[in-house]
PDB file of C-alpha atoms in Angstrom:
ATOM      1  CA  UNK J   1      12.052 -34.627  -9.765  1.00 96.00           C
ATOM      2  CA  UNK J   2      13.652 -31.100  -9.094  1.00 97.00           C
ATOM      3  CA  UNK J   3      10.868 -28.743  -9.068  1.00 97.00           C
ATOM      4  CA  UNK J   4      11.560 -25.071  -9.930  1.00 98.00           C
ATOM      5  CA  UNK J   5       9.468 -21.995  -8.507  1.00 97.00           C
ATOM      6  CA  UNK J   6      10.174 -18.733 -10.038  1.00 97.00           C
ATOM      7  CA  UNK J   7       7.056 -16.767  -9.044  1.00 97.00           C
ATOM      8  CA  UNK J   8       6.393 -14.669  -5.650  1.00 96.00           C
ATOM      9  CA  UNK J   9       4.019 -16.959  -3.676  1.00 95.00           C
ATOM     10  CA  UNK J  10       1.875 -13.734  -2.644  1.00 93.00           C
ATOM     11  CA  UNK J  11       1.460 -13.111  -6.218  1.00 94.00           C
ATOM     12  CA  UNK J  12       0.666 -15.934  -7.940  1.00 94.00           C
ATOM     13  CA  UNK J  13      -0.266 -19.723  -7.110  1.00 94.00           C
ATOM     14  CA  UNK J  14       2.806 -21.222  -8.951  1.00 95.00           C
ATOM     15  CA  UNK J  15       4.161 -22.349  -5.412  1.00 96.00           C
ATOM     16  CA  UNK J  16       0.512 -23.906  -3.868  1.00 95.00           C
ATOM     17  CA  UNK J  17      -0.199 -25.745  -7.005  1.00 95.00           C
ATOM     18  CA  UNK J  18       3.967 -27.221  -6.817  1.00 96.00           C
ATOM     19  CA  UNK J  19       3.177 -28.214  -3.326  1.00 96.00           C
ATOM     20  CA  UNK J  20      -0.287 -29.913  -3.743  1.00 94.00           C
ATOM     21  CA  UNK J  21       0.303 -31.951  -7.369  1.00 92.00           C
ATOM     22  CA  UNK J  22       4.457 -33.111  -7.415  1.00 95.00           C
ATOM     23  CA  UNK J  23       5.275 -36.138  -5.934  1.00 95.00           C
ATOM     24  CA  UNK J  24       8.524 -36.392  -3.058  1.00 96.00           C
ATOM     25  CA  UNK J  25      11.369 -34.770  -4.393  1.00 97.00           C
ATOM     26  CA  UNK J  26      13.324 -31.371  -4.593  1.00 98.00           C
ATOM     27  CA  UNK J  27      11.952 -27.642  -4.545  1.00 98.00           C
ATOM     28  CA  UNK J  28      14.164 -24.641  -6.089  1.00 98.00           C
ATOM     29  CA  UNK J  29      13.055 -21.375  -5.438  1.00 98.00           C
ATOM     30  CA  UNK J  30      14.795 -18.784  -7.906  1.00 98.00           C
ATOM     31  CA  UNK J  31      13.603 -15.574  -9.053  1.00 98.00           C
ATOM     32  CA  UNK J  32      10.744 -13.888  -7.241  1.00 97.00           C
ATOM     33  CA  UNK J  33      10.097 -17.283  -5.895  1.00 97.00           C
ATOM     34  CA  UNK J  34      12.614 -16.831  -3.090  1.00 98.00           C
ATOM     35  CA  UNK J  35      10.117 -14.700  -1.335  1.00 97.00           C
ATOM     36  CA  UNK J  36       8.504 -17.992  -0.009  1.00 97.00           C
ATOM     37  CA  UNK J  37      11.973 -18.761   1.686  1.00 97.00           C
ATOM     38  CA  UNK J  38      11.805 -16.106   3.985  1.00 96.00           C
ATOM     39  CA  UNK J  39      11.176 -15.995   7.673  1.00 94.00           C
ATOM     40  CA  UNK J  40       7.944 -14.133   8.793  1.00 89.00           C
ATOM     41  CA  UNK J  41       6.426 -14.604   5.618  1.00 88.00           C
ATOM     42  CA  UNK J  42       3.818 -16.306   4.350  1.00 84.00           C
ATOM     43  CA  UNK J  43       5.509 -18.933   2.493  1.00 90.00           C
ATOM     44  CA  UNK J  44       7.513 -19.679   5.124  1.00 94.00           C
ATOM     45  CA  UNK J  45       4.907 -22.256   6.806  1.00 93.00           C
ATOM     46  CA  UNK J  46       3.698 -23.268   3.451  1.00 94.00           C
ATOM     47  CA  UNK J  47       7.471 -24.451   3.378  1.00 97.00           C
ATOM     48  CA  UNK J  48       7.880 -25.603   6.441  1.00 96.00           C
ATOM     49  CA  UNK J  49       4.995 -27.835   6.300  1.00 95.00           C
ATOM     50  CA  UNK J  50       6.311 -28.938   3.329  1.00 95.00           C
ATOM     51  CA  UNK J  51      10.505 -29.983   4.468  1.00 94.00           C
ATOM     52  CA  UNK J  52       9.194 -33.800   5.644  1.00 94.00           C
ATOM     53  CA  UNK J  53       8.595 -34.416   1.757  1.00 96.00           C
ATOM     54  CA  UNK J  54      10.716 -31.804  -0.485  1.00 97.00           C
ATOM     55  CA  UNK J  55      14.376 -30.808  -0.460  1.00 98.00           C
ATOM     56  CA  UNK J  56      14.397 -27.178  -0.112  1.00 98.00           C
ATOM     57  CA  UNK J  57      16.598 -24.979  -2.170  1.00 98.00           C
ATOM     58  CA  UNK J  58      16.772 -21.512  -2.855  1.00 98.00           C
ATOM     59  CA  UNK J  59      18.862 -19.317  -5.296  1.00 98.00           C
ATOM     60  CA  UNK J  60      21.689 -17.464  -3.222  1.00 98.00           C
ATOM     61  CA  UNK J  61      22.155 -14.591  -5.564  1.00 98.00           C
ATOM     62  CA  UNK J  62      18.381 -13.944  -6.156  1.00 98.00           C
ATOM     63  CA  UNK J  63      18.036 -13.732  -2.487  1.00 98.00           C
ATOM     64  CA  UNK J  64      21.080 -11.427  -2.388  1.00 98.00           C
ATOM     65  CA  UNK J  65      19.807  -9.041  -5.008  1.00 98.00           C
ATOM     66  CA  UNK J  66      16.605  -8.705  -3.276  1.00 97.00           C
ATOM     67  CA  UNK J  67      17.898  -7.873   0.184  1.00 97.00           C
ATOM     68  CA  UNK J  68      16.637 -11.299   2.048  1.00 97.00           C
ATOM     69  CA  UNK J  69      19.696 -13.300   2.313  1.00 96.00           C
ATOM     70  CA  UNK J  70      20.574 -12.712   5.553  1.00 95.00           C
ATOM     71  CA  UNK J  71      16.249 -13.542   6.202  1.00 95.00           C
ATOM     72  CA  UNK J  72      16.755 -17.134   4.609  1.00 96.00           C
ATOM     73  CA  UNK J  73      14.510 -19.554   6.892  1.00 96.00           C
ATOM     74  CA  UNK J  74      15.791 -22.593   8.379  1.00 96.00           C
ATOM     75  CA  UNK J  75      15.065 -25.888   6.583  1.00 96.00           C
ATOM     76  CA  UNK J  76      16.175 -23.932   3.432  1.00 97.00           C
ATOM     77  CA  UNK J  77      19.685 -24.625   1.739  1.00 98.00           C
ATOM     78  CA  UNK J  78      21.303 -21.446  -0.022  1.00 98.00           C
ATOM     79  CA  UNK J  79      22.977 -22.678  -3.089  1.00 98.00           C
ATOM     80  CA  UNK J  80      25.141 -20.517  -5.989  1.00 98.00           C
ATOM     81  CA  UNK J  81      24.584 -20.985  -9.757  1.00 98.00           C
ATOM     82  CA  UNK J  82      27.204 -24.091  -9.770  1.00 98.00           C
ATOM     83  CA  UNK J  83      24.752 -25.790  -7.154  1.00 98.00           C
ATOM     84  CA  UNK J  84      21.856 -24.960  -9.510  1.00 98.00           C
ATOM     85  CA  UNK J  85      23.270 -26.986 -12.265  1.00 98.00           C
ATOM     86  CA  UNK J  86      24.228 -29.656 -10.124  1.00 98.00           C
ATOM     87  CA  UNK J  87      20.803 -30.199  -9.035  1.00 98.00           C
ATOM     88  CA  UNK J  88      19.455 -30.152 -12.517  1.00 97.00           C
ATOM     89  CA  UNK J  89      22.087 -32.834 -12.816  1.00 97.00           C
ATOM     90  CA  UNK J  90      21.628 -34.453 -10.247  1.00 97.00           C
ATOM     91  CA  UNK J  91      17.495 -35.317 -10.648  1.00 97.00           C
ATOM     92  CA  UNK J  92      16.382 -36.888 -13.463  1.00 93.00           C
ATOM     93  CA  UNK J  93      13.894 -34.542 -14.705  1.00 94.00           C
ATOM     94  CA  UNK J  94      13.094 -31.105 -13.857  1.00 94.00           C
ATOM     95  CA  UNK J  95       9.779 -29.059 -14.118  1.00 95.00           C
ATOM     96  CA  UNK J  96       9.164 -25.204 -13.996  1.00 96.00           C
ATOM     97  CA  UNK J  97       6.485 -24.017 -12.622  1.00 96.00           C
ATOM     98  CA  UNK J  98       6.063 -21.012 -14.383  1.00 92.00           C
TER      99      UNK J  98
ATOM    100  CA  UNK B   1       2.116  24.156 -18.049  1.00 81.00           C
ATOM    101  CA  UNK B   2      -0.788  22.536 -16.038  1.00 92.00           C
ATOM    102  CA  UNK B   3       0.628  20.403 -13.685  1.00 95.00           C
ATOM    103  CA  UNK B   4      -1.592  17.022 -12.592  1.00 96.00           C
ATOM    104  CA  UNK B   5      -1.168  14.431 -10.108  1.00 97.00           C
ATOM    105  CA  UNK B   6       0.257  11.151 -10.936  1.00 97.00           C
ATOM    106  CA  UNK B   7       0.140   8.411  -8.591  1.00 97.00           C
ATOM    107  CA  UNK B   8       2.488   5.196  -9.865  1.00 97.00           C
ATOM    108  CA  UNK B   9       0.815   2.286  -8.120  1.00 97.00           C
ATOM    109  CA  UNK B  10       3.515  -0.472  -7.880  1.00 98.00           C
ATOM    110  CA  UNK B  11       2.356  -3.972  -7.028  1.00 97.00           C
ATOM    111  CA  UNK B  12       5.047  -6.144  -8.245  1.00 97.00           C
ATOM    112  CA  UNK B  13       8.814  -7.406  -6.216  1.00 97.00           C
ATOM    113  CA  UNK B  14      11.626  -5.924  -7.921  1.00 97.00           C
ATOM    114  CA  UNK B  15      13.894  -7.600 -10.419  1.00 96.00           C
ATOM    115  CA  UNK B  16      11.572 -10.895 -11.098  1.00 95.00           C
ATOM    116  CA  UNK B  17      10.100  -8.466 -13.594  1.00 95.00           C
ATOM    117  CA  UNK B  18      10.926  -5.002 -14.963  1.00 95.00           C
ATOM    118  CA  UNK B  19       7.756  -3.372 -13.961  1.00 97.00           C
ATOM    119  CA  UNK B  20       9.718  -1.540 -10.497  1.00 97.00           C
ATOM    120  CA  UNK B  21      12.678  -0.407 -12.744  1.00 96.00           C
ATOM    121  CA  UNK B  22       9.836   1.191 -15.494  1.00 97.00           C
ATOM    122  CA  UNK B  23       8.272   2.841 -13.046  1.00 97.00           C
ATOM    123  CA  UNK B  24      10.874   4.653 -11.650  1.00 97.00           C
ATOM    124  CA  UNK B  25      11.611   5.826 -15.122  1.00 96.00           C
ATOM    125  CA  UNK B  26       8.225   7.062 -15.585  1.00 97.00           C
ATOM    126  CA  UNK B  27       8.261   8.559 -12.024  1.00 97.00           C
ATOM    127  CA  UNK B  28      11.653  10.528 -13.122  1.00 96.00           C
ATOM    128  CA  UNK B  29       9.538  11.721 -16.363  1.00 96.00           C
ATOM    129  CA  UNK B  30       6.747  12.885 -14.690  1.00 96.00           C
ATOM    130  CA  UNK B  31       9.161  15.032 -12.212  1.00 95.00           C
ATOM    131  CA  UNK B  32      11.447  16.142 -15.052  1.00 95.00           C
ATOM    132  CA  UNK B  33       7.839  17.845 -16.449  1.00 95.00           C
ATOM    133  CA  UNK B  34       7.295  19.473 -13.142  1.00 95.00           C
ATOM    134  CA  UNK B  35       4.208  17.092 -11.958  1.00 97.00           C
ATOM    135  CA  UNK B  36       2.837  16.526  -8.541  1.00 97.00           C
ATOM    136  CA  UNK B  37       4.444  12.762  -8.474  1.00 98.00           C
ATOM    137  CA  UNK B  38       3.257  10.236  -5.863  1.00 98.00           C
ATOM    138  CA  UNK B  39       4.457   6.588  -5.334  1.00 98.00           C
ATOM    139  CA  UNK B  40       2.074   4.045  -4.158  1.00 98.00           C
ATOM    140  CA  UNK B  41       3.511   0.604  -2.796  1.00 98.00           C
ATOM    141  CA  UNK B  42       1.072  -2.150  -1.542  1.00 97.00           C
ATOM    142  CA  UNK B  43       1.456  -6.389  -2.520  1.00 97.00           C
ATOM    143  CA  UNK B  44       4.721  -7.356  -3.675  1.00 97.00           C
ATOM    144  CA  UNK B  45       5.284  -4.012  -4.689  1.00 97.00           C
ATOM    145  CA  UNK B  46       6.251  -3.240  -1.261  1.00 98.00           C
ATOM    146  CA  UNK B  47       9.382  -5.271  -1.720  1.00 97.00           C
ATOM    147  CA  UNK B  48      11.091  -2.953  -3.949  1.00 98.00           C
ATOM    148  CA  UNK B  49      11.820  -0.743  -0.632  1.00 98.00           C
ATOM    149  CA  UNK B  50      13.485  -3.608   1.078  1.00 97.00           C
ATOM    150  CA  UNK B  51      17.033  -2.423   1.925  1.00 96.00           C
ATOM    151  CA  UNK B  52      20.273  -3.958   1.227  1.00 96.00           C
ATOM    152  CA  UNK B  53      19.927  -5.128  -2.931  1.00 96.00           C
ATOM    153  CA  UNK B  54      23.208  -7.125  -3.365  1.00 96.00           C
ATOM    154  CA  UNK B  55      22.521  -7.224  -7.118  1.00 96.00           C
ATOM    155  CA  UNK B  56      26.312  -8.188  -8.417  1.00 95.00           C
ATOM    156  CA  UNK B  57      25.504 -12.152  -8.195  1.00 95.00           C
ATOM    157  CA  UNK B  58      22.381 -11.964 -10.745  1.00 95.00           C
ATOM    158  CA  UNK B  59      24.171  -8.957 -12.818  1.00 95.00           C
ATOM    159  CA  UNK B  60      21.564  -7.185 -12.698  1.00 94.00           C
ATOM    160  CA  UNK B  61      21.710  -3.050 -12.026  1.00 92.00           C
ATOM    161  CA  UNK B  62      20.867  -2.296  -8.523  1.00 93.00           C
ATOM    162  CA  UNK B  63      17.806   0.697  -8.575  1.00 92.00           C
ATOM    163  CA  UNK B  64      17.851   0.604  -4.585  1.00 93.00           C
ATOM    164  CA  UNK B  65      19.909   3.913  -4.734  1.00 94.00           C
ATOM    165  CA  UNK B  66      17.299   5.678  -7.168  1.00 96.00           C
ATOM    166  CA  UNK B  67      14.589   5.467  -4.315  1.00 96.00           C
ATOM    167  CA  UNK B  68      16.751   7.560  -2.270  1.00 95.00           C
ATOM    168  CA  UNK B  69      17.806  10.155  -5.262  1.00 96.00           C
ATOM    169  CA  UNK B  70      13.544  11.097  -5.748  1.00 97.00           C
ATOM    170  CA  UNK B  71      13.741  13.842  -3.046  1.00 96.00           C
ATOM    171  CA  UNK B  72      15.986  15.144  -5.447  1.00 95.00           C
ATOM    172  CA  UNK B  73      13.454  15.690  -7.914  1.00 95.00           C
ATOM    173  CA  UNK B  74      10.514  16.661  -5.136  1.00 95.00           C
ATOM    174  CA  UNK B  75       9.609  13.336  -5.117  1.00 97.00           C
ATOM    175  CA  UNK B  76       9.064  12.917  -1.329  1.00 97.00           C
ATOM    176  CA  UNK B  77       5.074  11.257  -1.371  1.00 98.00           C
ATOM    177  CA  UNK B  78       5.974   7.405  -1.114  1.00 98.00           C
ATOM    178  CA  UNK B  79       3.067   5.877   0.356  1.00 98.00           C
ATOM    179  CA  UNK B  80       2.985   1.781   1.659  1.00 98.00           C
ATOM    180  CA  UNK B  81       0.778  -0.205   2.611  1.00 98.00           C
ATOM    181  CA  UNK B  82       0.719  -1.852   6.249  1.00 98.00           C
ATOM    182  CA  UNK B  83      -1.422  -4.893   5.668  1.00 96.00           C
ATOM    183  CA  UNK B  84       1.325  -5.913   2.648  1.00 96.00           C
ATOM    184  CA  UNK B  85       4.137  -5.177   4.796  1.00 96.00           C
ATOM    185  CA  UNK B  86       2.848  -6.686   7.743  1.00 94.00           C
ATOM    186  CA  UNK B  87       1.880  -9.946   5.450  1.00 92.00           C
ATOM    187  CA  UNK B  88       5.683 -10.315   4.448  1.00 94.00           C
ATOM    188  CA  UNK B  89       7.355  -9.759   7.830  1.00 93.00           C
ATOM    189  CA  UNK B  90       8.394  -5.975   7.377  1.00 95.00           C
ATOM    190  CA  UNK B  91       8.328  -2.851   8.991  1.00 96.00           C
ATOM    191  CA  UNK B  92       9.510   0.321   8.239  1.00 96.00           C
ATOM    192  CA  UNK B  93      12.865  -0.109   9.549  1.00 97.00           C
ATOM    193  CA  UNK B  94      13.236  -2.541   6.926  1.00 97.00           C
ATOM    194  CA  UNK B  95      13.097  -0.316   3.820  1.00 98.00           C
ATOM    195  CA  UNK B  96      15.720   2.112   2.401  1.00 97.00           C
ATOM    196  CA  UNK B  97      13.840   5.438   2.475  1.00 97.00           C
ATOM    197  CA  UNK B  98      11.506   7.060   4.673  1.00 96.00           C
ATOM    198  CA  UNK B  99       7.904   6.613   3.587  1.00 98.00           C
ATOM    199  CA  UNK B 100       4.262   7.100   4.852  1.00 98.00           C
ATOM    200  CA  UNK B 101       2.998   3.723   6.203  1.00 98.00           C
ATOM    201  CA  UNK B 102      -1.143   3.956   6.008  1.00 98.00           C
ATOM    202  CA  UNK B 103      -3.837   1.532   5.770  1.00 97.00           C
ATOM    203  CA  UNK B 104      -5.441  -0.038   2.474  1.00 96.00           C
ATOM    204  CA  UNK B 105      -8.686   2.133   2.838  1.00 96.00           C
ATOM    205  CA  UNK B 106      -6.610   5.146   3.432  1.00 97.00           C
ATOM    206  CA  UNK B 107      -4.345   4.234   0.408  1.00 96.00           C
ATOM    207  CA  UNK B 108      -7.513   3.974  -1.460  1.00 94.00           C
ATOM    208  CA  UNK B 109      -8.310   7.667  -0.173  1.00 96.00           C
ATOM    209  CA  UNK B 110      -5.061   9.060  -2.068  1.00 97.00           C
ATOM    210  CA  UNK B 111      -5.631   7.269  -4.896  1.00 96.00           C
ATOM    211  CA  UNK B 112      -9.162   8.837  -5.480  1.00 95.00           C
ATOM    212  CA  UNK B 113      -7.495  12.230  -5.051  1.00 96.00           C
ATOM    213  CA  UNK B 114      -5.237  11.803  -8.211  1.00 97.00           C
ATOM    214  CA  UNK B 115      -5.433  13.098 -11.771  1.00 96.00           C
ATOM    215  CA  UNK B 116      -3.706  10.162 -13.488  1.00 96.00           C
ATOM    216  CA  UNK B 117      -3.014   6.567 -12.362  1.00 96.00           C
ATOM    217  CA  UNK B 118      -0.276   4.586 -13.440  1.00 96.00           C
ATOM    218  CA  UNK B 119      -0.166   0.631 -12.515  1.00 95.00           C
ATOM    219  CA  UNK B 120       3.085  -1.036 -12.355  1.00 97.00           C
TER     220      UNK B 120
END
């Protein structure tokens, strides 16, 4: 399953609850959810901890608009909007955790 | 006209929700009517100052540049948090305008010292 977080992991659970209930598979971060991708933060070890059992992904563009592209943590692949659809395409299902 | 002091508290990251674009607006209002205008940034709020919005990929408007244009309008009391910062691997030579870094408690100090609070 591709799993999609679109919150800010400081301000709201979306990402913990992602990580603790969905089985192996792929994470997205998009939106304010790209916060978690970045090094020095706290997401980043929820993340890293994380890599052995989820694809990471994160939204190029929403990392661009908010100034932490060039902050992108390893273990994290930048894709564009093409790459977001063929993700969606790619897994059979997809969940948002809004 | 009496003039009061307006503190916008801003607790949310920029462009995930229009909160940090709102209360700039409301920030240029308050200075357009002459008022004693603060900023407060703390949580996730503190991400709105992070330099370097690249906005063109999510075509979205870029407000980076309006953070720098408030000392134009005697807007020059921006206030952040250190714990927040701190928690999300910045420092002050990460953000696009020059701002007072203090504590929570002292952050909590200014806040008691306004007339009007506005929560973004």
């Amino acid at each position: 399953m591709l799993n999609i977080v679109n919150k800010s992991p400081l301000d709201r659970g979306s990402l913990d609850s992602c990580l603790q209930s969905a089985e192996p598979g792929a994470i997205l971060l998009i939106e304010d959810g790209v916060y978690a991708a970045t090094r020095g933060s706290a997401g980043e070890a929820r993340l890293k901890a994380a890599a052995g059992k989820f694809k990471l992904f994160a939204l190029g563009p929403d990392m661009e608009a908010r100034g932490i592209a060039d902050r992108a943590m390893d273990g994290v692949t930048l894709i564009d909007y093409a790459g977001f659809v063929d993700l969606v395409a790619e897994y059979n299902t997809c969940q948002s955790w809004l | 006209m009496t003039i009061k002091k307006f503190m916008m508290v801003n607790r949310k990251a920029p462009y995930g929700t229009v909160y940090a674009l709102e209360s700039l607006e409301v920030v240029l209002i308050a200075a357009a009517f002459e008022q004693d205008v603060s900023l407060a940034f703390l949580d996730d709020g503190v991400y709105q100052l992070k330099k370097g919005h690249q906005t063109k990929g999510v075509e979205m408007k870029a407000f980076e540049k309006t953070y720098g244009a408030l000392e134009d309008y005697d807007v020059t009391k921006l206030y952040v948090d250190q714990e927040s910062l701190a928690g999300r691997g910045l420092t002050a030579d990460d953000l696009c305008v020059p701002v007072e870094i203090m504590s929570r408690a002292d952050l909590g100090k200014r806040m008691e010292e306004q007339d009007v609070l506005l929560s973004f």
